[in-house]
Structure formats: structure tokens, C-alpha cells
């Protein structure tokens, strides 16, 4: 029994099959061209708020296009709605049932908690992006990012899991309070809609 326990514990440190994910480190990449910056500037200018868009997506990225400031990522759920179908006076028989609809993409949003850094990514990038969508609407395809990719790593810094979200755009920037609490980091929460998403191959 002792030998089995030793082998089991040893596997967690030597066998990649058992490596645990780092819960605090998510690598986030936003694939968006300069067309997005132009579209955001143009839309905000219509409302006299062009000053809001202070930065470009690439201002937050390193050479490989990654943003290492995400504390937590909430992957969308999946839900199907059902309804009962039948007629009155069935003599005690149970009605049939069937699918009425699959839940829409807005109720299956991607939520990312970004660490606050010296450059305020939420206030100077995501909020102007969301305002631009409110002004121009999604009929302007330039206001959608090609995709957003999130990746998590194991304790050997190898990708453990990842997801890619196509045609992504922000739908909600959560309000926040700045105070003298004992929280070690300030976190900004942004929710995104997307056309679809899929896991990345590991």
C-alpha cells in the first residue's frame, strides 16, 4: 500500500498526465486588426467621446501577442429549454415534451477577470469598444475581433487547456470600487459575446 501511495504521489511531479493547472495564470490573445481601432475611434467620435479610445489592442501585448494579466476565465455553459406538448382532457396521460430552443450566445458569454496594471486595459480599451458597439451596432463587422484565445498552463509551463472564441466582442464591463481594502490586486471584469467557441488542441 505504501509503495502504491509513493508511486501515485510521484506521478504528480514527474508524469505530465497528472500535472495540475495553474489557477492564477491565463494567457489571453486578442486577434484584432487596426480596423477595430479605426471603427472604435470613428464610432466614439460620433458621440463626442473619441478621447476614450486611448490605446490599441497591441499596446497590451508582448511580442507573441499575449496578455498575461488574466486572473480568471469563465467558460460559457450550455443549456437547452424544453416545453410540454399535448392537449386538454387526455384522460390522465402525461403530455409529451420537446425542445423549444437552445440558449442564445448572449446568455453563454465568456467572462475574463483582468488584473489591473499601470495601463488600464478595461477603461481605455474595452469600455470604448463597448460604447462603439452601442453607437454603430454589430452590423459593423469591424467592431468584432477575429477571435479571443485563452490558454492555461501546467506547473511545467506547458499548455494544459485552451479555448478560442470566434467573432468576439464585449457585452458588459462590470463596475468596480477603488478603496483601501486588503485585496492584493485590483481586478477588472469584462464579459464577451461570440459566434462560437471550441477547445484548442493540447
PDB file of C-alpha atoms in Angstrom:
ATOM      1  CA  UNK A   1       0.000   0.000   0.000  1.00  0.00           C
ATOM      2  CA  UNK A   2       2.815   2.390   0.899  1.00  0.00           C
ATOM      3  CA  UNK A   3       4.517   1.707  -2.425  1.00  0.00           C
ATOM      4  CA  UNK A   4       1.303   2.465  -4.312  1.00  0.00           C
ATOM      5  CA  UNK A   5       0.947   5.794  -2.488  1.00  0.00           C
ATOM      6  CA  UNK A   6       4.567   6.688  -3.287  1.00  0.00           C
ATOM      7  CA  UNK A   7       4.021   5.916  -6.967  1.00  0.00           C
ATOM      8  CA  UNK A   8       0.819   7.935  -7.018  1.00  0.00           C
ATOM      9  CA  UNK A   9       2.417  10.990  -5.415  1.00  0.00           C
ATOM     10  CA  UNK A  10       5.499  10.688  -7.605  1.00  0.00           C
ATOM     11  CA  UNK A  11       3.299  10.803 -10.709  1.00  0.00           C
ATOM     12  CA  UNK A  12       2.095  14.309  -9.824  1.00  0.00           C
ATOM     13  CA  UNK A  13       5.649  15.625 -10.007  1.00  0.00           C
ATOM     14  CA  UNK A  14       7.010  13.586 -12.907  1.00  0.00           C
ATOM     15  CA  UNK A  15       4.142  12.469 -15.172  1.00  0.00           C
ATOM     16  CA  UNK A  16       2.633  15.244 -17.313  1.00  0.00           C
ATOM     17  CA  UNK A  17      -0.681  13.375 -17.334  1.00  0.00           C
ATOM     18  CA  UNK A  18      -1.187  14.467 -13.723  1.00  0.00           C
ATOM     19  CA  UNK A  19       0.246  17.989 -13.841  1.00  0.00           C
ATOM     20  CA  UNK A  20      -2.149  20.462 -12.265  1.00  0.00           C
ATOM     21  CA  UNK A  21      -3.268  23.671 -13.960  1.00  0.00           C
ATOM     22  CA  UNK A  22      -2.010  26.967 -12.590  1.00  0.00           C
ATOM     23  CA  UNK A  23      -5.300  28.516 -11.383  1.00  0.00           C
ATOM     24  CA  UNK A  24      -3.947  32.067 -11.428  1.00  0.00           C
ATOM     25  CA  UNK A  25      -2.384  32.270 -14.883  1.00  0.00           C
ATOM     26  CA  UNK A  26      -4.386  32.647 -18.081  1.00  0.00           C
ATOM     27  CA  UNK A  27      -2.787  33.783 -21.311  1.00  0.00           C
ATOM     28  CA  UNK A  28      -5.220  35.874 -23.351  1.00  0.00           C
ATOM     29  CA  UNK A  29      -4.704  36.786 -27.008  1.00  0.00           C
ATOM     30  CA  UNK A  30      -6.963  39.135 -28.963  1.00  0.00           C
ATOM     31  CA  UNK A  31      -6.760  38.778 -32.733  1.00  0.00           C
ATOM     32  CA  UNK A  32      -7.918  42.172 -33.990  1.00  0.00           C
ATOM     33  CA  UNK A  33      -6.649  44.303 -36.841  1.00  0.00           C
ATOM     34  CA  UNK A  34      -6.201  48.078 -36.923  1.00  0.00           C
ATOM     35  CA  UNK A  35      -9.685  48.155 -38.471  1.00  0.00           C
ATOM     36  CA  UNK A  36     -11.038  47.652 -34.945  1.00  0.00           C
ATOM     37  CA  UNK A  37      -9.152  50.695 -33.640  1.00  0.00           C
ATOM     38  CA  UNK A  38     -10.414  52.798 -36.559  1.00  0.00           C
ATOM     39  CA  UNK A  39     -14.007  51.597 -36.096  1.00  0.00           C
ATOM     40  CA  UNK A  40     -13.921  52.336 -32.343  1.00  0.00           C
ATOM     41  CA  UNK A  41     -12.446  55.813 -32.904  1.00  0.00           C
ATOM     42  CA  UNK A  42     -14.999  56.636 -35.606  1.00  0.00           C
ATOM     43  CA  UNK A  43     -17.993  55.491 -33.558  1.00  0.00           C
ATOM     44  CA  UNK A  44     -16.867  57.257 -30.364  1.00  0.00           C
ATOM     45  CA  UNK A  45     -16.187  60.431 -32.361  1.00  0.00           C
ATOM     46  CA  UNK A  46     -19.853  60.493 -33.397  1.00  0.00           C
ATOM     47  CA  UNK A  47     -20.785  60.789 -29.718  1.00  0.00           C
ATOM     48  CA  UNK A  48     -18.006  63.267 -28.948  1.00  0.00           C
ATOM     49  CA  UNK A  49     -16.137  60.628 -26.947  1.00  0.00           C
ATOM     50  CA  UNK A  50     -13.143  59.886 -29.158  1.00  0.00           C
ATOM     51  CA  UNK A  51     -10.903  60.760 -26.187  1.00  0.00           C
ATOM     52  CA  UNK A  52     -11.905  57.473 -24.600  1.00  0.00           C
ATOM     53  CA  UNK A  53     -10.027  55.244 -27.029  1.00  0.00           C
ATOM     54  CA  UNK A  54      -6.509  55.856 -25.753  1.00  0.00           C
ATOM     55  CA  UNK A  55      -4.875  52.594 -26.692  1.00  0.00           C
ATOM     56  CA  UNK A  56      -4.691  49.890 -29.325  1.00  0.00           C
ATOM     57  CA  UNK A  57      -5.090  46.159 -28.658  1.00  0.00           C
ATOM     58  CA  UNK A  58      -1.397  45.620 -29.411  1.00  0.00           C
ATOM     59  CA  UNK A  59      -0.428  48.123 -26.709  1.00  0.00           C
ATOM     60  CA  UNK A  60      -1.243  45.395 -24.196  1.00  0.00           C
ATOM     61  CA  UNK A  61       0.525  42.573 -25.961  1.00  0.00           C
ATOM     62  CA  UNK A  62       4.013  41.175 -25.944  1.00  0.00           C
ATOM     63  CA  UNK A  63       5.945  40.035 -28.995  1.00  0.00           C
ATOM     64  CA  UNK A  64       3.919  36.819 -29.232  1.00  0.00           C
ATOM     65  CA  UNK A  65       0.598  38.651 -28.930  1.00  0.00           C
ATOM     66  CA  UNK A  66      -0.303  37.516 -25.420  1.00  0.00           C
ATOM     67  CA  UNK A  67      -1.719  39.346 -22.417  1.00  0.00           C
ATOM     68  CA  UNK A  68      -0.574  37.757 -19.174  1.00  0.00           C
ATOM     69  CA  UNK A  69      -2.957  39.642 -16.921  1.00  0.00           C
ATOM     70  CA  UNK A  70      -5.995  37.363 -16.661  1.00  0.00           C
ATOM     71  CA  UNK A  71      -6.699  36.002 -13.197  1.00  0.00           C
ATOM     72  CA  UNK A  72      -9.810  34.017 -14.047  1.00  0.00           C
ATOM     73  CA  UNK A  73     -11.767  32.954 -17.112  1.00  0.00           C
ATOM     74  CA  UNK A  74     -15.390  31.729 -17.001  1.00  0.00           C
ATOM     75  CA  UNK A  75     -16.100  29.445 -19.938  1.00  0.00           C
ATOM     76  CA  UNK A  76     -19.700  29.591 -21.278  1.00  0.00           C
ATOM     77  CA  UNK A  77     -22.184  26.971 -20.188  1.00  0.00           C
ATOM     78  CA  UNK A  78     -24.698  25.182 -22.389  1.00  0.00           C
ATOM     79  CA  UNK A  79     -28.435  24.943 -21.810  1.00  0.00           C
ATOM     80  CA  UNK A  80     -31.425  23.676 -23.755  1.00  0.00           C
ATOM     81  CA  UNK A  81     -35.008  24.708 -22.931  1.00  0.00           C
ATOM     82  CA  UNK A  82     -37.834  22.155 -23.008  1.00  0.00           C
ATOM     83  CA  UNK A  83     -41.591  22.510 -23.170  1.00  0.00           C
ATOM     84  CA  UNK A  84     -44.622  20.257 -22.709  1.00  0.00           C
ATOM     85  CA  UNK A  85     -46.804  19.492 -25.702  1.00  0.00           C
ATOM     86  CA  UNK A  86     -50.204  17.878 -25.637  1.00  0.00           C
ATOM     87  CA  UNK A  87     -53.901  18.604 -25.495  1.00  0.00           C
ATOM     88  CA  UNK A  88     -56.531  19.037 -22.821  1.00  0.00           C
ATOM     89  CA  UNK A  89     -58.594  16.171 -21.417  1.00  0.00           C
ATOM     90  CA  UNK A  90     -56.050  13.437 -22.169  1.00  0.00           C
ATOM     91  CA  UNK A  91     -57.625  11.171 -19.558  1.00  0.00           C
ATOM     92  CA  UNK A  92     -54.697  11.233 -17.160  1.00  0.00           C
ATOM     93  CA  UNK A  93     -51.965  10.565 -19.694  1.00  0.00           C
ATOM     94  CA  UNK A  94     -48.826  12.645 -19.336  1.00  0.00           C
ATOM     95  CA  UNK A  95     -48.191  15.217 -22.067  1.00  0.00           C
ATOM     96  CA  UNK A  96     -45.260  14.847 -24.403  1.00  0.00           C
ATOM     97  CA  UNK A  97     -42.288  17.169 -24.325  1.00  0.00           C
ATOM     98  CA  UNK A  98     -39.781  18.563 -26.763  1.00  0.00           C
ATOM     99  CA  UNK A  99     -37.012  21.091 -27.221  1.00  0.00           C
ATOM    100  CA  UNK A 100     -38.154  24.694 -27.582  1.00  0.00           C
ATOM    101  CA  UNK A 101     -34.772  26.332 -28.079  1.00  0.00           C
ATOM    102  CA  UNK A 102     -31.074  26.259 -27.408  1.00  0.00           C
ATOM    103  CA  UNK A 103     -29.878  29.139 -25.261  1.00  0.00           C
ATOM    104  CA  UNK A 104     -28.569  32.117 -27.238  1.00  0.00           C
ATOM    105  CA  UNK A 105     -24.948  33.233 -27.296  1.00  0.00           C
ATOM    106  CA  UNK A 106     -25.583  36.277 -25.081  1.00  0.00           C
ATOM    107  CA  UNK A 107     -26.512  34.002 -22.185  1.00  0.00           C
ATOM    108  CA  UNK A 108     -23.364  31.935 -22.804  1.00  0.00           C
ATOM    109  CA  UNK A 109     -20.835  34.743 -22.519  1.00  0.00           C
ATOM    110  CA  UNK A 110     -17.119  34.492 -21.922  1.00  0.00           C
ATOM    111  CA  UNK A 111     -16.086  36.351 -18.742  1.00  0.00           C
ATOM    112  CA  UNK A 112     -12.474  37.364 -18.095  1.00  0.00           C
ATOM    113  CA  UNK A 113     -11.097  38.923 -14.904  1.00  0.00           C
ATOM    114  CA  UNK A 114      -8.162  41.088 -15.968  1.00  0.00           C
ATOM    115  CA  UNK A 115      -5.534  42.207 -13.490  1.00  0.00           C
ATOM    116  CA  UNK A 116      -5.304  45.977 -13.223  1.00  0.00           C
ATOM    117  CA  UNK A 117      -1.928  47.215 -14.481  1.00  0.00           C
ATOM    118  CA  UNK A 118      -0.347  50.620 -14.983  1.00  0.00           C
ATOM    119  CA  UNK A 119      -2.184  50.822 -18.300  1.00  0.00           C
ATOM    120  CA  UNK A 120      -5.898  50.448 -17.583  1.00  0.00           C
ATOM    121  CA  UNK A 121      -6.921  47.867 -20.181  1.00  0.00           C
ATOM    122  CA  UNK A 122     -10.572  47.816 -19.130  1.00  0.00           C
ATOM    123  CA  UNK A 123     -11.178  51.561 -19.034  1.00  0.00           C
ATOM    124  CA  UNK A 124      -9.172  52.620 -22.072  1.00  0.00           C
ATOM    125  CA  UNK A 125      -9.802  49.702 -24.395  1.00  0.00           C
ATOM    126  CA  UNK A 126     -12.813  47.530 -23.532  1.00  0.00           C
ATOM    127  CA  UNK A 127     -15.171  50.336 -22.466  1.00  0.00           C
ATOM    128  CA  UNK A 128     -14.580  52.406 -25.644  1.00  0.00           C
ATOM    129  CA  UNK A 129     -15.053  49.212 -27.659  1.00  0.00           C
ATOM    130  CA  UNK A 130     -18.388  48.562 -25.930  1.00  0.00           C
ATOM    131  CA  UNK A 131     -19.503  52.187 -26.414  1.00  0.00           C
ATOM    132  CA  UNK A 132     -18.644  51.967 -30.116  1.00  0.00           C
ATOM    133  CA  UNK A 133     -20.809  48.854 -30.451  1.00  0.00           C
ATOM    134  CA  UNK A 134     -23.683  50.690 -28.754  1.00  0.00           C
ATOM    135  CA  UNK A 135     -23.360  53.508 -31.310  1.00  0.00           C
ATOM    136  CA  UNK A 136     -22.725  51.578 -34.534  1.00  0.00           C
ATOM    137  CA  UNK A 137     -24.179  48.175 -33.667  1.00  0.00           C
ATOM    138  CA  UNK A 138     -22.855  44.791 -34.683  1.00  0.00           C
ATOM    139  CA  UNK A 139     -23.861  45.417 -38.277  1.00  0.00           C
ATOM    140  CA  UNK A 140     -20.379  46.940 -38.412  1.00  0.00           C
ATOM    141  CA  UNK A 141     -18.302  43.761 -38.615  1.00  0.00           C
ATOM    142  CA  UNK A 142     -15.127  45.751 -37.941  1.00  0.00           C
ATOM    143  CA  UNK A 143     -16.224  46.034 -34.319  1.00  0.00           C
ATOM    144  CA  UNK A 144     -15.805  42.285 -33.801  1.00  0.00           C
ATOM    145  CA  UNK A 145     -12.435  40.777 -33.006  1.00  0.00           C
ATOM    146  CA  UNK A 146     -11.473  37.890 -35.262  1.00  0.00           C
ATOM    147  CA  UNK A 147     -11.125  35.809 -32.119  1.00  0.00           C
ATOM    148  CA  UNK A 148     -10.104  35.761 -28.480  1.00  0.00           C
ATOM    149  CA  UNK A 149      -7.918  32.884 -27.341  1.00  0.00           C
ATOM    150  CA  UNK A 150      -7.420  31.861 -23.705  1.00  0.00           C
ATOM    151  CA  UNK A 151      -4.859  29.324 -22.542  1.00  0.00           C
ATOM    152  CA  UNK A 152      -3.952  27.836 -19.164  1.00  0.00           C
ATOM    153  CA  UNK A 153      -0.664  26.186 -18.260  1.00  0.00           C
ATOM    154  CA  UNK A 154       0.538  23.361 -16.020  1.00  0.00           C
ATOM    155  CA  UNK A 155       3.315  23.547 -13.436  1.00  0.00           C
ATOM    156  CA  UNK A 156       5.892  22.922 -16.157  1.00  0.00           C
ATOM    157  CA  UNK A 157       4.631  25.945 -18.147  1.00  0.00           C
ATOM    158  CA  UNK A 158       3.168  23.800 -20.903  1.00  0.00           C
ATOM    159  CA  UNK A 159      -0.332  24.493 -22.178  1.00  0.00           C
ATOM    160  CA  UNK A 160      -2.816  22.378 -20.278  1.00  0.00           C
ATOM    161  CA  UNK A 161      -6.031  23.597 -21.885  1.00  0.00           C
ATOM    162  CA  UNK A 162      -7.267  26.393 -24.075  1.00  0.00           C
ATOM    163  CA  UNK A 163     -10.267  27.784 -25.950  1.00  0.00           C
ATOM    164  CA  UNK A 164     -10.748  30.045 -28.937  1.00  0.00           C
ATOM    165  CA  UNK A 165     -13.787  32.330 -29.304  1.00  0.00           C
ATOM    166  CA  UNK A 166     -14.665  33.481 -32.825  1.00  0.00           C
ATOM    167  CA  UNK A 167     -16.168  36.881 -33.753  1.00  0.00           C
ATOM    168  CA  UNK A 168     -15.865  38.088 -30.159  1.00  0.00           C
ATOM    169  CA  UNK A 169     -16.997  41.444 -28.780  1.00  0.00           C
ATOM    170  CA  UNK A 170     -17.587  42.894 -25.285  1.00  0.00           C
ATOM    171  CA  UNK A 171     -21.122  42.954 -23.889  1.00  0.00           C
ATOM    172  CA  UNK A 172     -20.574  44.125 -20.295  1.00  0.00           C
ATOM    173  CA  UNK A 173     -17.881  45.950 -18.324  1.00  0.00           C
ATOM    174  CA  UNK A 174     -18.535  45.358 -14.648  1.00  0.00           C
ATOM    175  CA  UNK A 175     -18.429  48.377 -12.315  1.00  0.00           C
ATOM    176  CA  UNK A 176     -15.782  48.392  -9.638  1.00  0.00           C
ATOM    177  CA  UNK A 177     -14.853  50.198  -6.425  1.00  0.00           C
ATOM    178  CA  UNK A 178     -11.381  51.504  -5.600  1.00  0.00           C
ATOM    179  CA  UNK A 179     -10.648  51.569  -1.865  1.00  0.00           C
ATOM    180  CA  UNK A 180      -8.078  50.733   0.785  1.00  0.00           C
ATOM    181  CA  UNK A 181      -9.122  47.123   1.221  1.00  0.00           C
ATOM    182  CA  UNK A 182      -6.596  44.396   1.869  1.00  0.00           C
ATOM    183  CA  UNK A 183      -7.110  42.842  -1.592  1.00  0.00           C
ATOM    184  CA  UNK A 184      -3.641  42.381  -3.156  1.00  0.00           C
ATOM    185  CA  UNK A 185      -4.759  43.129  -6.727  1.00  0.00           C
ATOM    186  CA  UNK A 186      -7.473  45.119  -8.467  1.00  0.00           C
ATOM    187  CA  UNK A 187      -9.378  43.021 -10.980  1.00  0.00           C
ATOM    188  CA  UNK A 188     -11.495  44.314 -13.868  1.00  0.00           C
ATOM    189  CA  UNK A 189     -14.236  42.013 -15.185  1.00  0.00           C
ATOM    190  CA  UNK A 190     -15.321  42.043 -18.829  1.00  0.00           C
ATOM    191  CA  UNK A 191     -17.924  39.770 -20.445  1.00  0.00           C
ATOM    192  CA  UNK A 192     -17.822  38.945 -24.139  1.00  0.00           C
ATOM    193  CA  UNK A 193     -20.261  37.500 -26.644  1.00  0.00           C
ATOM    194  CA  UNK A 194     -19.049  35.353 -29.526  1.00  0.00           C
ATOM    195  CA  UNK A 195     -20.325  33.481 -32.564  1.00  0.00           C
ATOM    196  CA  UNK A 196     -18.989  30.147 -31.332  1.00  0.00           C
ATOM    197  CA  UNK A 197     -16.079  28.658 -29.445  1.00  0.00           C
ATOM    198  CA  UNK A 198     -14.013  25.491 -29.491  1.00  0.00           C
ATOM    199  CA  UNK A 199     -11.239  23.908 -27.414  1.00  0.00           C
ATOM    200  CA  UNK A 200      -7.658  24.146 -28.571  1.00  0.00           C
ATOM    201  CA  UNK A 201      -5.663  21.005 -29.200  1.00  0.00           C
ATOM    202  CA  UNK A 202      -3.164  20.282 -26.451  1.00  0.00           C
TER     203      UNK A 202
END
